[in-house]
PDB file of C-alpha atoms in Angstrom:
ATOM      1  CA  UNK A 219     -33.090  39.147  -9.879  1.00 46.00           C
ATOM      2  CA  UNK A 220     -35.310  38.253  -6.656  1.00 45.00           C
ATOM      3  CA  UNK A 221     -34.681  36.566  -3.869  1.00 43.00           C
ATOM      4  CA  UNK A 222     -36.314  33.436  -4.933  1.00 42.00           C
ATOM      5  CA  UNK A 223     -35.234  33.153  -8.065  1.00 41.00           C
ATOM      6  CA  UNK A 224     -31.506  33.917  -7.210  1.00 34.00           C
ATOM      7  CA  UNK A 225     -31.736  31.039  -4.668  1.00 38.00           C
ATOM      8  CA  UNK A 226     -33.434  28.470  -6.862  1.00 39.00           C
ATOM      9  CA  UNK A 227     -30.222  29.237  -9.659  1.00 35.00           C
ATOM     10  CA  UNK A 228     -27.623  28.714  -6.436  1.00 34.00           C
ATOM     11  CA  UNK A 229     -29.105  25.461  -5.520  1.00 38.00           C
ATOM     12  CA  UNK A 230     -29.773  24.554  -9.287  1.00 38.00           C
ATOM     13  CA  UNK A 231     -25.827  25.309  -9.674  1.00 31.00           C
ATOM     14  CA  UNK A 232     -24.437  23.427  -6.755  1.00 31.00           C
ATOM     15  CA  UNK A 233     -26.635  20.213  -7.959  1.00 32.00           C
ATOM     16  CA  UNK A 234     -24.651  20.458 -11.297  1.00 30.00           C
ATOM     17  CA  UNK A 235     -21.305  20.744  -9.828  1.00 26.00           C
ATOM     18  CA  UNK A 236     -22.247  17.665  -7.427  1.00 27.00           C
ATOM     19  CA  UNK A 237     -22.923  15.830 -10.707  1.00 31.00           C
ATOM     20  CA  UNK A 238     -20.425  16.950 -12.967  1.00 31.00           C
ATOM     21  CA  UNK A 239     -17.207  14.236 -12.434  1.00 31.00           C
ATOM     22  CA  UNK A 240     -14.306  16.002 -10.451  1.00 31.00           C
ATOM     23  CA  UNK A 241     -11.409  17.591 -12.345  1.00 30.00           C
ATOM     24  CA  UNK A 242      -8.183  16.025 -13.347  1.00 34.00           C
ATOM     25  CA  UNK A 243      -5.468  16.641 -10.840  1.00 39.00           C
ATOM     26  CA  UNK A 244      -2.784  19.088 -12.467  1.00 42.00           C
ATOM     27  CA  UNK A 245       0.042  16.948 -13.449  1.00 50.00           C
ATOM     28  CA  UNK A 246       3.242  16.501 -11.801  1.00 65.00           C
ATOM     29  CA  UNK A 247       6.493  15.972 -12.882  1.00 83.00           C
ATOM     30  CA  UNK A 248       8.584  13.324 -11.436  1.00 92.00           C
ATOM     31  CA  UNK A 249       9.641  13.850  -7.075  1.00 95.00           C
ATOM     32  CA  UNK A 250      13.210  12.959  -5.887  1.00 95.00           C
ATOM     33  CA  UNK A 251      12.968  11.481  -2.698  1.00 95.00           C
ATOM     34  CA  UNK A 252      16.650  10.739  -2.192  1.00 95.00           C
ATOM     35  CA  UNK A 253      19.837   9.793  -3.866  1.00 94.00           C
ATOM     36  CA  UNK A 254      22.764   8.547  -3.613  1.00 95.00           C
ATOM     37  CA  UNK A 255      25.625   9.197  -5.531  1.00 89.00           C
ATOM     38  CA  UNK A 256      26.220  12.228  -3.658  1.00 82.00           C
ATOM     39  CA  UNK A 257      27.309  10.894  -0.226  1.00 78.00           C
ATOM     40  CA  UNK A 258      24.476  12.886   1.800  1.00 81.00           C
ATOM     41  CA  UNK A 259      21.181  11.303   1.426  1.00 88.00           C
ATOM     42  CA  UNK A 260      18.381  13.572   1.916  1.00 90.00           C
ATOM     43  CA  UNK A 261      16.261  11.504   4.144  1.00 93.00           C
ATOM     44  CA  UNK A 262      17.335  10.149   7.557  1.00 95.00           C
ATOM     45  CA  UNK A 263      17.634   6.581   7.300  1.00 97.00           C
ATOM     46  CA  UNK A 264      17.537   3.895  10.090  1.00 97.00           C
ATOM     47  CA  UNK A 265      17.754  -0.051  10.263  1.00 97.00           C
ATOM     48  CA  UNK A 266      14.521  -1.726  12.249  1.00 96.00           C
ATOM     49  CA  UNK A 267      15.197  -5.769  11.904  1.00 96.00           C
ATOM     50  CA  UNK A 268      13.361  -8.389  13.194  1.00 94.00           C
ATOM     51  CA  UNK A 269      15.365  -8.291  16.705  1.00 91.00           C
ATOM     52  CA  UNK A 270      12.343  -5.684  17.701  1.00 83.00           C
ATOM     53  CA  UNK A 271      10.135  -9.034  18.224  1.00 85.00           C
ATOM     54  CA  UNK A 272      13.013 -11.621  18.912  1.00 87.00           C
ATOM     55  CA  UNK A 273      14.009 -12.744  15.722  1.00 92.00           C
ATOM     56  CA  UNK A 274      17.328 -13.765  14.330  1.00 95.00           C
ATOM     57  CA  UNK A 275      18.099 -11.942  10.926  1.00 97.00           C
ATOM     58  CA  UNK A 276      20.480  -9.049  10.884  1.00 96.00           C
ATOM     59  CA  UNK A 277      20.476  -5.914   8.101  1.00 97.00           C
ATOM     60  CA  UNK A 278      22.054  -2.942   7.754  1.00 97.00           C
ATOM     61  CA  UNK A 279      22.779  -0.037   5.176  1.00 97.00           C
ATOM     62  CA  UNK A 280      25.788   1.709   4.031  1.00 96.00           C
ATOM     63  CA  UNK A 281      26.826   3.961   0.784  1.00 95.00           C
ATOM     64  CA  UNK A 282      29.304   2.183  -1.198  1.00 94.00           C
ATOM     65  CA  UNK A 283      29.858   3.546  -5.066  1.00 89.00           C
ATOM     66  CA  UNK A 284      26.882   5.856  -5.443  1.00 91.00           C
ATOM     67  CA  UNK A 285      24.304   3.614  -3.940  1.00 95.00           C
ATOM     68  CA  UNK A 286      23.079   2.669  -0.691  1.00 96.00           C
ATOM     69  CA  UNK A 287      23.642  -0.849   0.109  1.00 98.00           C
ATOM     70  CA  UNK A 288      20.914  -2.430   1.568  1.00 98.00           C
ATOM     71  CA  UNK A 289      21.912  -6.053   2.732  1.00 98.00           C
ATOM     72  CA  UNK A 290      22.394  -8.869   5.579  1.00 98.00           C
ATOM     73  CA  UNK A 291      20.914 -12.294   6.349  1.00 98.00           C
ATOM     74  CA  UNK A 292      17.462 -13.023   7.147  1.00 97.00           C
ATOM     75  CA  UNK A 293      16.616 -16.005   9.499  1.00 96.00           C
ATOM     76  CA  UNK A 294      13.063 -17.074   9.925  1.00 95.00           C
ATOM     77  CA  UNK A 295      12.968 -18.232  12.830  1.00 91.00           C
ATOM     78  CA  UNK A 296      11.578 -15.726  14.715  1.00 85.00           C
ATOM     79  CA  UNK A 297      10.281 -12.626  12.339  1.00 87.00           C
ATOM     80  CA  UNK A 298      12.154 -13.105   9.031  1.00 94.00           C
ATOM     81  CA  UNK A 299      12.452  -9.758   8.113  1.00 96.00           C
ATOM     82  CA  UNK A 300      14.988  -6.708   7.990  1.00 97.00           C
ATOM     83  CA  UNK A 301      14.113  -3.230   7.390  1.00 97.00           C
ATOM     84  CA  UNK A 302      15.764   0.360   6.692  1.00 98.00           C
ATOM     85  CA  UNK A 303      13.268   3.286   7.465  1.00 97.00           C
ATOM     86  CA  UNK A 304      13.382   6.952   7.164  1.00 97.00           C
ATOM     87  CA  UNK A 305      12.426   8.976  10.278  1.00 97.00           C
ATOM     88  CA  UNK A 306       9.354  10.890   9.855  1.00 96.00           C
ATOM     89  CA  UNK A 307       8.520  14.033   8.034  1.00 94.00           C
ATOM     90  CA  UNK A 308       5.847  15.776   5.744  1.00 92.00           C
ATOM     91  CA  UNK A 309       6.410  14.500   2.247  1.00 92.00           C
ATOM     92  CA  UNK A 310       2.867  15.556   0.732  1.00 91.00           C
ATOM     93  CA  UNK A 311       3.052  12.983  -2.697  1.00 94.00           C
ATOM     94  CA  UNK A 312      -0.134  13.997  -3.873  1.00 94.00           C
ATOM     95  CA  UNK A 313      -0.564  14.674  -7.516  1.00 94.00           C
ATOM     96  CA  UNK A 314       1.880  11.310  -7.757  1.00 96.00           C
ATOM     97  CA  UNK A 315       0.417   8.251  -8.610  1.00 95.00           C
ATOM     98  CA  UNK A 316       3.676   5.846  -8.518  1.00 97.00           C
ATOM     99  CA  UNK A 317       7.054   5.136  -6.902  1.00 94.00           C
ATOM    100  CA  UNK A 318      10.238   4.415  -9.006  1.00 97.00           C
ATOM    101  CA  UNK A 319      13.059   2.972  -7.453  1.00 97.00           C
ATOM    102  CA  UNK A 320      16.525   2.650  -8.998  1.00 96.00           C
ATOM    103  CA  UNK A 321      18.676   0.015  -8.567  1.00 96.00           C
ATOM    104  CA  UNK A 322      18.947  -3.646  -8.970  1.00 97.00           C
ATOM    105  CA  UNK A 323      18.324  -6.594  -6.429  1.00 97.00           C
ATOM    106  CA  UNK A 324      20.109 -10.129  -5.842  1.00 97.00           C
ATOM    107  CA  UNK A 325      16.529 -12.136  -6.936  1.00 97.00           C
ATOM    108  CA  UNK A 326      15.015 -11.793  -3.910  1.00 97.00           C
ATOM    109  CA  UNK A 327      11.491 -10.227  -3.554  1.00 97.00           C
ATOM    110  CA  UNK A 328      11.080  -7.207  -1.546  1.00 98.00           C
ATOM    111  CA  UNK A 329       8.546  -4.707   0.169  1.00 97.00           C
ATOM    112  CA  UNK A 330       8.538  -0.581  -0.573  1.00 97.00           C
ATOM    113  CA  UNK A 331       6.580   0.269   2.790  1.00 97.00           C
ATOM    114  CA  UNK A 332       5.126   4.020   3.278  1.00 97.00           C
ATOM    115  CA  UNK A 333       3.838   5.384   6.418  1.00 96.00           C
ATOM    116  CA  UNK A 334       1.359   7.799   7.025  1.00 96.00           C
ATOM    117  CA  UNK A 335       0.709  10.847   9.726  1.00 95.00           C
ATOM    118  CA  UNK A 336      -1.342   8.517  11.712  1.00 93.00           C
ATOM    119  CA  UNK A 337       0.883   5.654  12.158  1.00 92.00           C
ATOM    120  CA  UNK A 338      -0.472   3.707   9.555  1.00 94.00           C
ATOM    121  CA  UNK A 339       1.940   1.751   7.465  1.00 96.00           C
ATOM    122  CA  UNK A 340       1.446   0.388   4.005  1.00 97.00           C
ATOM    123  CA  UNK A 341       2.897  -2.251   1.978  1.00 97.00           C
ATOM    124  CA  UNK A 342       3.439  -3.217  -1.632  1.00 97.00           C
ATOM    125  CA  UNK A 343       6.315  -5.860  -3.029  1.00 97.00           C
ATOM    126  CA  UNK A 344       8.129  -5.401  -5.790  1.00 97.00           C
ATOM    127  CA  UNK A 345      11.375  -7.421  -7.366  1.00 97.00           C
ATOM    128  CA  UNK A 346      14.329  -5.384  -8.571  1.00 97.00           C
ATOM    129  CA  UNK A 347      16.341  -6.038 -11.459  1.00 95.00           C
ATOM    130  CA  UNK A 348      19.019  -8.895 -10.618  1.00 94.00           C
ATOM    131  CA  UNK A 349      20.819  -8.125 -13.566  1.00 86.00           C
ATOM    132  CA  UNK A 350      22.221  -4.825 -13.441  1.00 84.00           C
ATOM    133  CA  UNK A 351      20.797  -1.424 -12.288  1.00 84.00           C
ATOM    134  CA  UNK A 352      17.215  -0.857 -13.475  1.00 92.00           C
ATOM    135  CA  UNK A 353      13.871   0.852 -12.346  1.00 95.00           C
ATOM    136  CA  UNK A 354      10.674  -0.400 -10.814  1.00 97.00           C
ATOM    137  CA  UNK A 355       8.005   1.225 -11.073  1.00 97.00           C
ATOM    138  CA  UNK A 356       5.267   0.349  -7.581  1.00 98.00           C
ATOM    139  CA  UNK A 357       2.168   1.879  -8.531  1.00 97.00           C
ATOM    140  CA  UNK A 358      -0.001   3.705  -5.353  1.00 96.00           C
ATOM    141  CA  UNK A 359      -3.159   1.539  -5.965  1.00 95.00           C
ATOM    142  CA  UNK A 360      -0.845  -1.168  -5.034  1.00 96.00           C
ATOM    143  CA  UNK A 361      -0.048  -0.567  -1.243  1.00 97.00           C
ATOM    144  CA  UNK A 362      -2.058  -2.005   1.464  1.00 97.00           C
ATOM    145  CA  UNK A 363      -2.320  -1.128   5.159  1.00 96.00           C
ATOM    146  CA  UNK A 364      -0.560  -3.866   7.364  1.00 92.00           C
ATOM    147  CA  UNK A 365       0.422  -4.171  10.689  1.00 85.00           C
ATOM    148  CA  UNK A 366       2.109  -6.474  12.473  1.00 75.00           C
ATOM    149  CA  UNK A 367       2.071  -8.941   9.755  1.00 74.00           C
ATOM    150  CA  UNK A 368      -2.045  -8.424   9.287  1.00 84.00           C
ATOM    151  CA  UNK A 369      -3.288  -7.359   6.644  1.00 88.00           C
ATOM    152  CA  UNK A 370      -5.757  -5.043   7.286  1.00 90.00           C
ATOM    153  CA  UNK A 371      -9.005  -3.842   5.944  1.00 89.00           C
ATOM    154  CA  UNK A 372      -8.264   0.190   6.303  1.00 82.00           C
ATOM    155  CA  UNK A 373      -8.853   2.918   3.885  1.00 91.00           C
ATOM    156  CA  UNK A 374      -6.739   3.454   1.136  1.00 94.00           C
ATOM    157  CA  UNK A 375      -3.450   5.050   0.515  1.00 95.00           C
ATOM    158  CA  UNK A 376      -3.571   9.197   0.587  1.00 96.00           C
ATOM    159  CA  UNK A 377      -0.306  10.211  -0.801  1.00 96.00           C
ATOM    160  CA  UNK A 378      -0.642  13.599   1.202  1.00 96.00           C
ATOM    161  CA  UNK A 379      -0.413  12.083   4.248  1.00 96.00           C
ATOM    162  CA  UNK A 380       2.957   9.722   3.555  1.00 97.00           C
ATOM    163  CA  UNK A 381       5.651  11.027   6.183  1.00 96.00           C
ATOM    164  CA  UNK A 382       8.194   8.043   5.866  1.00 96.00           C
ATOM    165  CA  UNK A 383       9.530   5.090   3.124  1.00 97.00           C
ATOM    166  CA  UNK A 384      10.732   2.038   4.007  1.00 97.00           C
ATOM    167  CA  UNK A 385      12.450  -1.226   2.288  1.00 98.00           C
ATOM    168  CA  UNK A 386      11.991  -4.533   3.330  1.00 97.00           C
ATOM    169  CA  UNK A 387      13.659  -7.633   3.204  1.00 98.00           C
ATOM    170  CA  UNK A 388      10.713 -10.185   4.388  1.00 96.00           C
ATOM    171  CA  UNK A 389      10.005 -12.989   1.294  1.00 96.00           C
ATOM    172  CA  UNK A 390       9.882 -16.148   4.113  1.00 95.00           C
ATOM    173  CA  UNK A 391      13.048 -17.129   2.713  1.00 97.00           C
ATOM    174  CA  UNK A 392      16.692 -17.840   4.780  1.00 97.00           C
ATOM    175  CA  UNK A 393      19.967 -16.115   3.849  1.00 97.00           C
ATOM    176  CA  UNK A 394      21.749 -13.438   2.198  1.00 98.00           C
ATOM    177  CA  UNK A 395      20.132 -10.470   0.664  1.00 98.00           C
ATOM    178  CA  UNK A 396      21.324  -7.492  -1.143  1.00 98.00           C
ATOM    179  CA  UNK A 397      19.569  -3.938  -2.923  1.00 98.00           C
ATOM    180  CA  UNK A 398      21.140  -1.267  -3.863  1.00 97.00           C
ATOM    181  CA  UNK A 399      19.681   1.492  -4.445  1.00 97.00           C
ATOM    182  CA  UNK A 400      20.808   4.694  -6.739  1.00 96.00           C
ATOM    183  CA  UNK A 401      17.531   7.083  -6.675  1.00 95.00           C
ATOM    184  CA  UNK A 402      13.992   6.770  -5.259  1.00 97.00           C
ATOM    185  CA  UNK A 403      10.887   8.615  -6.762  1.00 96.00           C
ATOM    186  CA  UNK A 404       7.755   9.175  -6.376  1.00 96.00           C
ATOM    187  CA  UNK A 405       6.113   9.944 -10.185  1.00 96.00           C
TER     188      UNK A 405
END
């Protein structure tokens, strides 16, 4: 084959893979991100409430009977909102398309938030079972970039990037709150 021929079938090629729609991303089977029944969660959880901008509510986690207890009261005057975090580290979801968390809620509303390698933190609510331990499943598509209360209009979520979860207690409403969860996912 000549030179001009050979690259005319190169460049011929690479228009046909440009065309041709991308391949499906090999499956993968469901990710445990932590649990709870064992006394040791994996991931190294903190409490952030909204005392960070001079707010009022108070939070806190602890494990009690194979879950950990998320709970405390919110206030809104001030911020409204109390959080438990894990510190960062590389937790490359790609392939996954969904997080499942286990557990059941007290009727309030609440907010899975992911952060990224670049600081960038995403949010999607989601409203556990009040009546006895369930699953919910929070699909990817579903989280949007926010800060400081903004939405924003960044790109969107790239499940390689996500180095730390987050819950959220922040529904505008006063008082108690409890989750507890058994097992979190990422499917």
């Amino acid at each position: 084959m000549n030179a001009v021929s050979w690259r005319a079938l190169r460049a011929g090629l690479s228009a046909l893979l440009l065309l041709a729609p991308a391949a499906p991303s090999a499956q993968h089977g469901p990710m445990l991100l932590d649990r709870f029944d064992t006394g040791d969660p994996t991931l190294d959880w903190y409490v952030v409430n909204d005392a960070v901008m001079g707010g009022r509510s108070e939070g806190g986690f602890r494990l009690e009977a194979g879950a950990l207890v998320f709970a405390g009261v919110t206030n809104t005057d001030g911020g409204g909102f109390s959080s438990i975090r894990t510190r960062p580290r590389r937790l490359d979801l790609s392939g996954h398309d969904a997080f499942v968390v286990h557990g059941h809620g007290d009727g309030r509303r609440y907010v899975f938030r992911l952060e990224t390698d670049d600081g960038t933190a995403y949010w999607a609510d989601f409203d556990p079972p009040a009546d006895g331990a369930g699953e919910v499943r929070i699909p990817l598509d579903r989280f949007r970039p926010r800060f400081r209360g903004r939405w924003l209009a960044g790109p969107p979520l790239d499940p390689a990037r996500v180095t730390s979860l987050g819950v959220l207690c922040y529904d505008g409403r006063d008082g108690p709150f409890r989750l507890d969860l058994h097992r979190l996912e990422a499917h």
